[in-house]
Amino acid sequence: MLERFTESARRVSVVALREARGFNHTAIGTEHLLLGLIGEGGAAAVLAAAGLSWQACRDRVLRVDGRGSLPVAGHLPFTPGAKRALASAVRESLALGHRHVGTEHLLLGVLAEGEGVAADVLTGCGVDAADVRDRAFAALAGIDLSPAPRAARLFLSYRRPQDLHLAGRIADRLDDFGRSVVGDVGECDVLLAVVGPDWAPTELMRAEVDRAARRAVPVIPVLVDGAALPVDQLPGAGRAADHVTVRHETFRADVARLADVVRYAQPGIG
């Protein structure tokens, strides 16, 4: 089967092996093949255009799989899912009437393994697998598609000590939706103002929101612990987007809605 693979496609497995060993993993999975694809041939351009970076993918693989405690000596086998992905790559090539299996075919094979770890990694990085598949087919047909919207960068503004834990939970959950939280308001696309009961903005919060306003960054109030929307207390002149209420009992669904609100708060981001 491997004799059909181009030199670039074969190098994908070499990089995948290196990454699996670097993580002290015991087998090469679809997630390692995905890492190999980011740096090789046409698939690298496809994944970059879809919004996936090497570092984001690598960080996500480590988060999903963890790191093994000890290096693994000897041969590393492919997981059953990775074997199916390789076989699917050959089938995709044959179905398209191609005589070779390139990196784009291999990417299609990885995407066909929809329940694999690679699919979880793409979702966690905010990348739409269907969009990647369309882009891979377009690349094979010589069609250049425009880049996907960049994933939103968020800044969480909060000051009550009791909001620290909840803000951390919100940040972690947003990361699961591919929404990265940054530590500097000057780098964000959207500012999330965490508002609790009897909330009043501090001078630091005023400065943060004013700075966002100067950059035309939307401000989304995130109401926690039963807080009401403080329409007259939001500092600065920034655009106040739709607010979102986050309750402990419906936390996952509420943060999912917050991720959707973020998507439409700022043109050009996903």
PDB file of C-alpha atoms in Angstrom:
ATOM      1  CA  MET A   1       0.000   0.000   0.000  1.00  0.00           C
ATOM      2  CA  LEU A   2       2.744   2.489   0.958  1.00  0.00           C
ATOM      3  CA  GLU A   3       4.368   2.267  -2.478  1.00  0.00           C
ATOM      4  CA  ARG A   4       1.550   4.509  -3.732  1.00  0.00           C
ATOM      5  CA  PHE A   5       2.488   7.276  -1.268  1.00  0.00           C
ATOM      6  CA  THR A   6       4.492  10.287  -2.431  1.00  0.00           C
ATOM      7  CA  GLU A   7       7.731  11.207  -0.690  1.00  0.00           C
ATOM      8  CA  SER A   8       5.955  14.013   1.171  1.00  0.00           C
ATOM      9  CA  ALA A   9       3.202  11.651   2.307  1.00  0.00           C
ATOM     10  CA  ARG A  10       5.790   9.185   3.566  1.00  0.00           C
ATOM     11  CA  ARG A  11       7.534  11.934   5.493  1.00  0.00           C
ATOM     12  CA  VAL A  12       4.255  12.564   7.310  1.00  0.00           C
ATOM     13  CA  SER A  13       4.629   9.184   9.019  1.00  0.00           C
ATOM     14  CA  VAL A  14       8.231  10.020   9.920  1.00  0.00           C
ATOM     15  CA  VAL A  15       7.152  13.252  11.622  1.00  0.00           C
ATOM     16  CA  ALA A  16       4.221  11.438  13.242  1.00  0.00           C
ATOM     17  CA  LEU A  17       6.622   8.865  14.686  1.00  0.00           C
ATOM     18  CA  ARG A  18       8.902  11.601  15.980  1.00  0.00           C
ATOM     19  CA  GLU A  19       6.020  13.410  17.656  1.00  0.00           C
ATOM     20  CA  ALA A  20       4.665  10.211  19.220  1.00  0.00           C
ATOM     21  CA  ARG A  21       8.100   9.430  20.635  1.00  0.00           C
ATOM     22  CA  GLY A  22       8.486  13.008  21.835  1.00  0.00           C
ATOM     23  CA  PHE A  23       5.290  12.637  23.859  1.00  0.00           C
ATOM     24  CA  ASN A  24       6.356   9.163  25.111  1.00  0.00           C
ATOM     25  CA  HIS A  25       3.247   7.697  23.486  1.00  0.00           C
ATOM     26  CA  THR A  26       3.037   3.977  22.788  1.00  0.00           C
ATOM     27  CA  ALA A  27       1.515   4.128  19.280  1.00  0.00           C
ATOM     28  CA  ILE A  28       1.070   6.451  16.300  1.00  0.00           C
ATOM     29  CA  GLY A  29      -2.503   7.732  16.163  1.00  0.00           C
ATOM     30  CA  THR A  30      -4.489   9.995  13.873  1.00  0.00           C
ATOM     31  CA  GLU A  31      -3.460  12.955  16.022  1.00  0.00           C
ATOM     32  CA  HIS A  32       0.223  12.271  15.292  1.00  0.00           C
ATOM     33  CA  LEU A  33      -0.541  11.952  11.574  1.00  0.00           C
ATOM     34  CA  LEU A  34      -2.274  15.330  11.804  1.00  0.00           C
ATOM     35  CA  LEU A  35       0.873  16.832  13.292  1.00  0.00           C
ATOM     36  CA  GLY A  36       2.872  15.310  10.457  1.00  0.00           C
ATOM     37  CA  LEU A  37       0.477  16.749   7.898  1.00  0.00           C
ATOM     38  CA  ILE A  38       0.838  20.318   9.193  1.00  0.00           C
ATOM     39  CA  GLY A  39       4.432  20.422   8.023  1.00  0.00           C
ATOM     40  CA  GLU A  40       4.266  18.507   4.753  1.00  0.00           C
ATOM     41  CA  GLY A  41       3.170  19.311   1.210  1.00  0.00           C
ATOM     42  CA  GLY A  42      -0.206  20.615   0.146  1.00  0.00           C
ATOM     43  CA  ALA A  43      -1.917  19.486   3.338  1.00  0.00           C
ATOM     44  CA  ALA A  44       0.136  22.010   5.311  1.00  0.00           C
ATOM     45  CA  ALA A  45      -1.329  24.870   3.285  1.00  0.00           C
ATOM     46  CA  VAL A  46      -4.831  23.406   3.591  1.00  0.00           C
ATOM     47  CA  LEU A  47      -4.613  23.183   7.374  1.00  0.00           C
ATOM     48  CA  ALA A  48      -3.061  26.633   7.704  1.00  0.00           C
ATOM     49  CA  ALA A  49      -5.825  28.166   5.563  1.00  0.00           C
ATOM     50  CA  ALA A  50      -8.403  26.452   7.790  1.00  0.00           C
ATOM     51  CA  GLY A  51      -6.878  28.166  10.823  1.00  0.00           C
ATOM     52  CA  LEU A  52      -4.794  25.373  12.358  1.00  0.00           C
ATOM     53  CA  SER A  53      -1.276  26.128  13.568  1.00  0.00           C
ATOM     54  CA  TRP A  54       1.471  23.682  14.490  1.00  0.00           C
ATOM     55  CA  GLN A  55       1.718  24.914  18.078  1.00  0.00           C
ATOM     56  CA  ALA A  56      -2.030  24.945  18.696  1.00  0.00           C
ATOM     57  CA  CYS A  57      -2.308  21.395  17.361  1.00  0.00           C
ATOM     58  CA  ARG A  58       0.647  20.189  19.392  1.00  0.00           C
ATOM     59  CA  ASP A  59      -0.682  21.788  22.580  1.00  0.00           C
ATOM     60  CA  ARG A  60      -4.078  20.205  21.998  1.00  0.00           C
ATOM     61  CA  VAL A  61      -2.633  16.732  21.395  1.00  0.00           C
ATOM     62  CA  LEU A  62      -0.741  17.018  24.666  1.00  0.00           C
ATOM     63  CA  ARG A  63      -3.878  18.137  26.455  1.00  0.00           C
ATOM     64  CA  VAL A  64      -5.984  15.292  25.045  1.00  0.00           C
ATOM     65  CA  ASP A  65      -3.438  12.462  25.257  1.00  0.00           C
ATOM     66  CA  GLY A  66      -1.136  13.660  28.002  1.00  0.00           C
ATOM     67  CA  ARG A  67       2.543  12.812  28.114  1.00  0.00           C
ATOM     68  CA  GLY A  68       3.843   9.336  28.864  1.00  0.00           C
ATOM     69  CA  SER A  69       5.998   8.957  31.943  1.00  0.00           C
ATOM     70  CA  LEU A  70       8.827   7.077  30.216  1.00  0.00           C
ATOM     71  CA  PRO A  71      10.284   6.901  26.681  1.00  0.00           C
ATOM     72  CA  VAL A  72       9.047   3.921  24.672  1.00  0.00           C
ATOM     73  CA  ALA A  73      11.788   1.803  23.150  1.00  0.00           C
ATOM     74  CA  GLY A  74      11.502  -0.209  19.955  1.00  0.00           C
ATOM     75  CA  HIS A  75       8.863  -0.186  17.247  1.00  0.00           C
ATOM     76  CA  LEU A  76       5.788   2.056  17.590  1.00  0.00           C
ATOM     77  CA  PRO A  77       2.743   0.582  15.824  1.00  0.00           C
ATOM     78  CA  PHE A  78      -0.051   2.516  14.168  1.00  0.00           C
ATOM     79  CA  THR A  79      -3.306   2.559  16.118  1.00  0.00           C
ATOM     80  CA  PRO A  80      -6.309   0.876  14.460  1.00  0.00           C
ATOM     81  CA  GLY A  81      -7.687   4.335  13.701  1.00  0.00           C
ATOM     82  CA  ALA A  82      -4.446   5.438  12.039  1.00  0.00           C
ATOM     83  CA  LYS A  83      -4.402   2.247   9.948  1.00  0.00           C
ATOM     84  CA  ARG A  84      -7.956   2.951   8.804  1.00  0.00           C
ATOM     85  CA  ALA A  85      -6.930   6.532   7.948  1.00  0.00           C
ATOM     86  CA  LEU A  86      -4.084   5.258   5.756  1.00  0.00           C
ATOM     87  CA  ALA A  87      -6.426   2.837   4.006  1.00  0.00           C
ATOM     88  CA  SER A  88      -9.007   5.604   3.529  1.00  0.00           C
ATOM     89  CA  ALA A  89      -6.310   7.798   1.953  1.00  0.00           C
ATOM     90  CA  VAL A  90      -5.703   5.129  -0.699  1.00  0.00           C
ATOM     91  CA  ARG A  91      -9.434   4.793  -1.347  1.00  0.00           C
ATOM     92  CA  GLU A  92      -9.799   8.573  -1.713  1.00  0.00           C
ATOM     93  CA  SER A  93      -6.968   8.599  -4.245  1.00  0.00           C
ATOM     94  CA  LEU A  94      -8.458   5.736  -6.264  1.00  0.00           C
ATOM     95  CA  ALA A  95     -11.925   7.316  -6.196  1.00  0.00           C
ATOM     96  CA  LEU A  96     -10.472  10.494  -7.687  1.00  0.00           C
ATOM     97  CA  GLY A  97      -8.640   8.540 -10.388  1.00  0.00           C
ATOM     98  CA  HIS A  98      -5.199   9.439  -9.072  1.00  0.00           C
ATOM     99  CA  ARG A  99      -2.204   7.131  -9.304  1.00  0.00           C
ATOM    100  CA  HIS A 100      -0.505   8.425  -6.167  1.00  0.00           C
ATOM    101  CA  VAL A 101      -1.393   9.144  -2.549  1.00  0.00           C
ATOM    102  CA  GLY A 102      -0.307  12.646  -1.560  1.00  0.00           C
ATOM    103  CA  THR A 103      -0.603  14.604   1.643  1.00  0.00           C
ATOM    104  CA  GLU A 104      -4.044  15.906   0.699  1.00  0.00           C
ATOM    105  CA  HIS A 105      -5.315  12.326   0.240  1.00  0.00           C
ATOM    106  CA  LEU A 106      -3.788  11.418   3.582  1.00  0.00           C
ATOM    107  CA  LEU A 107      -5.539  14.388   5.196  1.00  0.00           C
ATOM    108  CA  LEU A 108      -8.829  13.170   3.730  1.00  0.00           C
ATOM    109  CA  GLY A 109      -8.097   9.751   5.203  1.00  0.00           C
ATOM    110  CA  VAL A 110      -7.496  11.234   8.650  1.00  0.00           C
ATOM    111  CA  LEU A 111     -10.718  13.242   8.393  1.00  0.00           C
ATOM    112  CA  ALA A 112     -12.632  10.093   7.426  1.00  0.00           C
ATOM    113  CA  GLU A 113     -11.763   8.698  10.863  1.00  0.00           C
ATOM    114  CA  GLY A 114     -14.391  10.946  12.415  1.00  0.00           C
ATOM    115  CA  GLU A 115     -14.284   9.357  15.868  1.00  0.00           C
ATOM    116  CA  GLY A 116     -10.494   9.543  16.142  1.00  0.00           C
ATOM    117  CA  VAL A 117      -8.394  11.778  18.347  1.00  0.00           C
ATOM    118  CA  ALA A 118      -7.496  13.976  15.353  1.00  0.00           C
ATOM    119  CA  ALA A 119     -11.164  14.973  15.067  1.00  0.00           C
ATOM    120  CA  ASP A 120     -11.171  15.964  18.752  1.00  0.00           C
ATOM    121  CA  VAL A 121      -7.985  17.974  18.226  1.00  0.00           C
ATOM    122  CA  LEU A 122      -9.469  19.876  15.280  1.00  0.00           C
ATOM    123  CA  THR A 123     -12.637  20.653  17.232  1.00  0.00           C
ATOM    124  CA  GLY A 124     -10.633  21.755  20.258  1.00  0.00           C
ATOM    125  CA  CYS A 125      -8.595  24.092  18.064  1.00  0.00           C
ATOM    126  CA  GLY A 126     -11.765  25.655  16.668  1.00  0.00           C
ATOM    127  CA  VAL A 127     -11.267  24.155  13.211  1.00  0.00           C
ATOM    128  CA  ASP A 128     -14.252  22.813  11.261  1.00  0.00           C
ATOM    129  CA  ALA A 129     -13.445  19.357   9.903  1.00  0.00           C
ATOM    130  CA  ALA A 130     -15.988  19.788   7.073  1.00  0.00           C
ATOM    131  CA  ASP A 131     -14.250  23.007   6.031  1.00  0.00           C
ATOM    132  CA  VAL A 132     -10.876  21.232   6.031  1.00  0.00           C
ATOM    133  CA  ARG A 133     -12.310  18.444   3.880  1.00  0.00           C
ATOM    134  CA  ASP A 134     -13.694  20.951   1.365  1.00  0.00           C
ATOM    135  CA  ARG A 135     -10.325  22.700   1.244  1.00  0.00           C
ATOM    136  CA  ALA A 136      -8.473  19.424   0.707  1.00  0.00           C
ATOM    137  CA  PHE A 137     -10.711  18.553  -2.262  1.00  0.00           C
ATOM    138  CA  ALA A 138     -10.283  22.079  -3.603  1.00  0.00           C
ATOM    139  CA  ALA A 139      -6.499  21.801  -3.344  1.00  0.00           C
ATOM    140  CA  LEU A 140      -6.566  18.513  -5.263  1.00  0.00           C
ATOM    141  CA  ALA A 141      -8.678  20.212  -7.949  1.00  0.00           C
ATOM    142  CA  GLY A 142      -6.354  23.217  -8.115  1.00  0.00           C
ATOM    143  CA  ILE A 143      -8.931  25.590  -6.618  1.00  0.00           C
ATOM    144  CA  ASP A 144      -7.721  28.253  -4.179  1.00  0.00           C
ATOM    145  CA  LEU A 145     -10.198  28.935  -1.368  1.00  0.00           C
ATOM    146  CA  SER A 146      -9.990  32.018   0.843  1.00  0.00           C
ATOM    147  CA  PRO A 147      -8.609  31.523   4.373  1.00  0.00           C
ATOM    148  CA  ALA A 148     -11.055  30.652   7.139  1.00  0.00           C
ATOM    149  CA  PRO A 149     -11.882  33.297   9.755  1.00  0.00           C
ATOM    150  CA  ARG A 150      -9.283  33.515  12.509  1.00  0.00           C
ATOM    151  CA  ALA A 151     -10.284  32.075  15.877  1.00  0.00           C
ATOM    152  CA  ALA A 152     -11.387  34.729  18.367  1.00  0.00           C
ATOM    153  CA  ARG A 153      -8.998  35.919  21.077  1.00  0.00           C
ATOM    154  CA  LEU A 154     -10.784  36.820  24.293  1.00  0.00           C
ATOM    155  CA  PHE A 155      -9.895  38.821  27.401  1.00  0.00           C
ATOM    156  CA  LEU A 156     -11.732  38.133  30.679  1.00  0.00           C
ATOM    157  CA  SER A 157     -12.172  41.203  32.860  1.00  0.00           C
ATOM    158  CA  TYR A 158     -13.206  40.458  36.456  1.00  0.00           C
ATOM    159  CA  ARG A 159     -12.311  41.816  39.869  1.00  0.00           C
ATOM    160  CA  ARG A 160     -14.358  40.079  42.582  1.00  0.00           C
ATOM    161  CA  PRO A 161     -12.189  37.461  44.345  1.00  0.00           C
ATOM    162  CA  GLN A 162     -15.091  34.998  44.207  1.00  0.00           C
ATOM    163  CA  ASP A 163     -15.177  35.278  40.410  1.00  0.00           C
ATOM    164  CA  LEU A 164     -11.620  33.973  39.988  1.00  0.00           C
ATOM    165  CA  HIS A 165     -12.592  30.286  40.036  1.00  0.00           C
ATOM    166  CA  LEU A 166     -15.621  30.778  37.788  1.00  0.00           C
ATOM    167  CA  ALA A 167     -13.632  32.886  35.312  1.00  0.00           C
ATOM    168  CA  GLY A 168     -11.067  30.087  35.160  1.00  0.00           C
ATOM    169  CA  ARG A 169     -13.797  27.532  34.441  1.00  0.00           C
ATOM    170  CA  ILE A 170     -15.232  29.760  31.713  1.00  0.00           C
ATOM    171  CA  ALA A 171     -11.789  30.189  30.156  1.00  0.00           C
ATOM    172  CA  ASP A 172     -11.165  26.417  30.172  1.00  0.00           C
ATOM    173  CA  ARG A 173     -14.549  25.702  28.615  1.00  0.00           C
ATOM    174  CA  LEU A 174     -14.116  28.391  25.963  1.00  0.00           C
ATOM    175  CA  ASP A 175     -10.802  26.775  25.079  1.00  0.00           C
ATOM    176  CA  ASP A 176     -12.716  23.558  24.379  1.00  0.00           C
ATOM    177  CA  PHE A 177     -14.625  25.520  21.718  1.00  0.00           C
ATOM    178  CA  GLY A 178     -11.400  26.859  20.218  1.00  0.00           C
ATOM    179  CA  ARG A 179     -11.771  30.326  21.756  1.00  0.00           C
ATOM    180  CA  SER A 180      -8.404  31.300  23.209  1.00  0.00           C
ATOM    181  CA  VAL A 181      -8.162  33.572  26.256  1.00  0.00           C
ATOM    182  CA  VAL A 182      -5.280  36.059  26.187  1.00  0.00           C
ATOM    183  CA  GLY A 183      -3.660  37.877  29.082  1.00  0.00           C
ATOM    184  CA  ASP A 184      -3.476  41.344  27.524  1.00  0.00           C
ATOM    185  CA  VAL A 185      -6.524  43.386  26.550  1.00  0.00           C
ATOM    186  CA  GLY A 186      -4.432  44.874  23.746  1.00  0.00           C
ATOM    187  CA  GLU A 187      -4.371  41.474  21.990  1.00  0.00           C
ATOM    188  CA  CYS A 188      -8.055  40.564  22.255  1.00  0.00           C
ATOM    189  CA  ASP A 189     -10.855  40.629  19.693  1.00  0.00           C
ATOM    190  CA  VAL A 190     -13.631  40.600  22.304  1.00  0.00           C
ATOM    191  CA  LEU A 191     -13.649  41.601  25.979  1.00  0.00           C
ATOM    192  CA  LEU A 192     -15.790  39.538  28.368  1.00  0.00           C
ATOM    193  CA  ALA A 193     -16.792  41.527  31.457  1.00  0.00           C
ATOM    194  CA  VAL A 194     -17.685  39.115  34.256  1.00  0.00           C
ATOM    195  CA  VAL A 195     -20.482  40.782  36.246  1.00  0.00           C
ATOM    196  CA  GLY A 196     -21.735  39.498  39.600  1.00  0.00           C
ATOM    197  CA  PRO A 197     -24.413  40.803  42.000  1.00  0.00           C
ATOM    198  CA  ASP A 198     -23.811  44.336  43.313  1.00  0.00           C
ATOM    199  CA  TRP A 199     -21.106  44.706  40.674  1.00  0.00           C
ATOM    200  CA  ALA A 200     -19.307  47.989  40.265  1.00  0.00           C
ATOM    201  CA  PRO A 201     -16.356  48.592  37.949  1.00  0.00           C
ATOM    202  CA  THR A 202     -12.949  49.196  39.503  1.00  0.00           C
ATOM    203  CA  GLU A 203     -10.494  51.684  38.072  1.00  0.00           C
ATOM    204  CA  LEU A 204      -8.511  48.826  36.525  1.00  0.00           C
ATOM    205  CA  MET A 205     -11.627  47.428  34.882  1.00  0.00           C
ATOM    206  CA  ARG A 206     -12.508  50.894  33.578  1.00  0.00           C
ATOM    207  CA  ALA A 207      -9.032  51.156  32.092  1.00  0.00           C
ATOM    208  CA  GLU A 208      -9.361  47.714  30.470  1.00  0.00           C
ATOM    209  CA  VAL A 209     -12.733  48.446  28.903  1.00  0.00           C
ATOM    210  CA  ASP A 210     -11.679  51.947  27.827  1.00  0.00           C
ATOM    211  CA  ARG A 211      -8.638  50.442  26.145  1.00  0.00           C
ATOM    212  CA  ALA A 212     -10.888  47.954  24.369  1.00  0.00           C
ATOM    213  CA  ALA A 213     -13.168  50.809  23.294  1.00  0.00           C
ATOM    214  CA  ARG A 214     -10.277  52.679  21.704  1.00  0.00           C
ATOM    215  CA  ARG A 215      -9.608  49.585  19.583  1.00  0.00           C
ATOM    216  CA  ALA A 216     -13.335  49.168  18.728  1.00  0.00           C
ATOM    217  CA  VAL A 217     -13.375  45.850  20.578  1.00  0.00           C
ATOM    218  CA  PRO A 218     -16.872  44.620  21.550  1.00  0.00           C
ATOM    219  CA  VAL A 219     -17.655  44.198  25.246  1.00  0.00           C
ATOM    220  CA  ILE A 220     -19.862  41.245  26.209  1.00  0.00           C
ATOM    221  CA  PRO A 221     -21.203  41.280  29.784  1.00  0.00           C
ATOM    222  CA  VAL A 222     -21.142  37.784  31.308  1.00  0.00           C
ATOM    223  CA  LEU A 223     -23.672  37.736  34.140  1.00  0.00           C
ATOM    224  CA  VAL A 224     -22.930  35.275  36.973  1.00  0.00           C
ATOM    225  CA  ASP A 225     -24.547  34.383  40.308  1.00  0.00           C
ATOM    226  CA  GLY A 226     -27.900  35.869  39.274  1.00  0.00           C
ATOM    227  CA  ALA A 227     -26.566  39.318  38.389  1.00  0.00           C
ATOM    228  CA  ALA A 228     -28.634  41.766  36.345  1.00  0.00           C
ATOM    229  CA  LEU A 229     -27.282  43.656  33.350  1.00  0.00           C
ATOM    230  CA  PRO A 230     -25.680  46.897  34.625  1.00  0.00           C
ATOM    231  CA  VAL A 231     -26.507  48.981  31.576  1.00  0.00           C
ATOM    232  CA  ASP A 232     -25.469  52.312  33.113  1.00  0.00           C
ATOM    233  CA  GLN A 233     -22.325  51.020  34.817  1.00  0.00           C
ATOM    234  CA  LEU A 234     -20.369  49.548  31.924  1.00  0.00           C
ATOM    235  CA  PRO A 235     -17.323  51.802  31.650  1.00  0.00           C
ATOM    236  CA  GLY A 236     -16.023  53.275  28.429  1.00  0.00           C
ATOM    237  CA  ALA A 237     -17.730  53.850  25.124  1.00  0.00           C
ATOM    238  CA  GLY A 238     -17.103  50.409  23.644  1.00  0.00           C
ATOM    239  CA  ARG A 239     -19.847  48.521  21.847  1.00  0.00           C
ATOM    240  CA  ALA A 240     -21.805  46.431  24.341  1.00  0.00           C
ATOM    241  CA  ALA A 241     -22.764  43.225  22.519  1.00  0.00           C
ATOM    242  CA  ASP A 242     -25.477  40.804  23.588  1.00  0.00           C
ATOM    243  CA  HIS A 243     -25.001  39.761  27.202  1.00  0.00           C
ATOM    244  CA  VAL A 244     -24.844  36.127  28.318  1.00  0.00           C
ATOM    245  CA  THR A 245     -25.985  34.693  31.641  1.00  0.00           C
ATOM    246  CA  VAL A 246     -23.890  31.834  33.033  1.00  0.00           C
ATOM    247  CA  ARG A 247     -25.465  29.695  35.752  1.00  0.00           C
ATOM    248  CA  HIS A 248     -23.820  26.878  37.658  1.00  0.00           C
ATOM    249  CA  GLU A 249     -26.639  24.435  36.880  1.00  0.00           C
ATOM    250  CA  THR A 250     -26.536  25.102  33.114  1.00  0.00           C
ATOM    251  CA  PHE A 251     -22.847  25.993  32.865  1.00  0.00           C
ATOM    252  CA  ARG A 252     -21.905  23.967  29.787  1.00  0.00           C
ATOM    253  CA  ALA A 253     -24.872  25.119  27.704  1.00  0.00           C
ATOM    254  CA  ASP A 254     -24.430  28.740  28.789  1.00  0.00           C
ATOM    255  CA  VAL A 255     -20.740  28.845  27.841  1.00  0.00           C
ATOM    256  CA  ALA A 256     -21.591  27.185  24.518  1.00  0.00           C
ATOM    257  CA  ARG A 257     -23.953  30.086  23.848  1.00  0.00           C
ATOM    258  CA  LEU A 258     -21.224  32.515  24.903  1.00  0.00           C
ATOM    259  CA  ALA A 259     -18.900  30.935  22.328  1.00  0.00           C
ATOM    260  CA  ASP A 260     -21.569  31.481  19.657  1.00  0.00           C
ATOM    261  CA  VAL A 261     -22.126  35.106  20.696  1.00  0.00           C
ATOM    262  CA  VAL A 262     -18.369  35.706  20.452  1.00  0.00           C
ATOM    263  CA  ARG A 263     -18.357  34.339  16.898  1.00  0.00           C
ATOM    264  CA  TYR A 264     -20.759  37.050  15.687  1.00  0.00           C
ATOM    265  CA  ALA A 265     -19.529  39.902  17.882  1.00  0.00           C
ATOM    266  CA  GLN A 266     -16.587  40.852  15.692  1.00  0.00           C
ATOM    267  CA  PRO A 267     -16.491  40.587  11.876  1.00  0.00           C
ATOM    268  CA  GLY A 268     -13.706  38.422  10.469  1.00  0.00           C
ATOM    269  CA  ILE A 269     -13.251  36.082  13.432  1.00  0.00           C
ATOM    270  CA  GLY A 270     -14.594  32.599  14.020  1.00  0.00           C
TER     271      GLY A 270
END
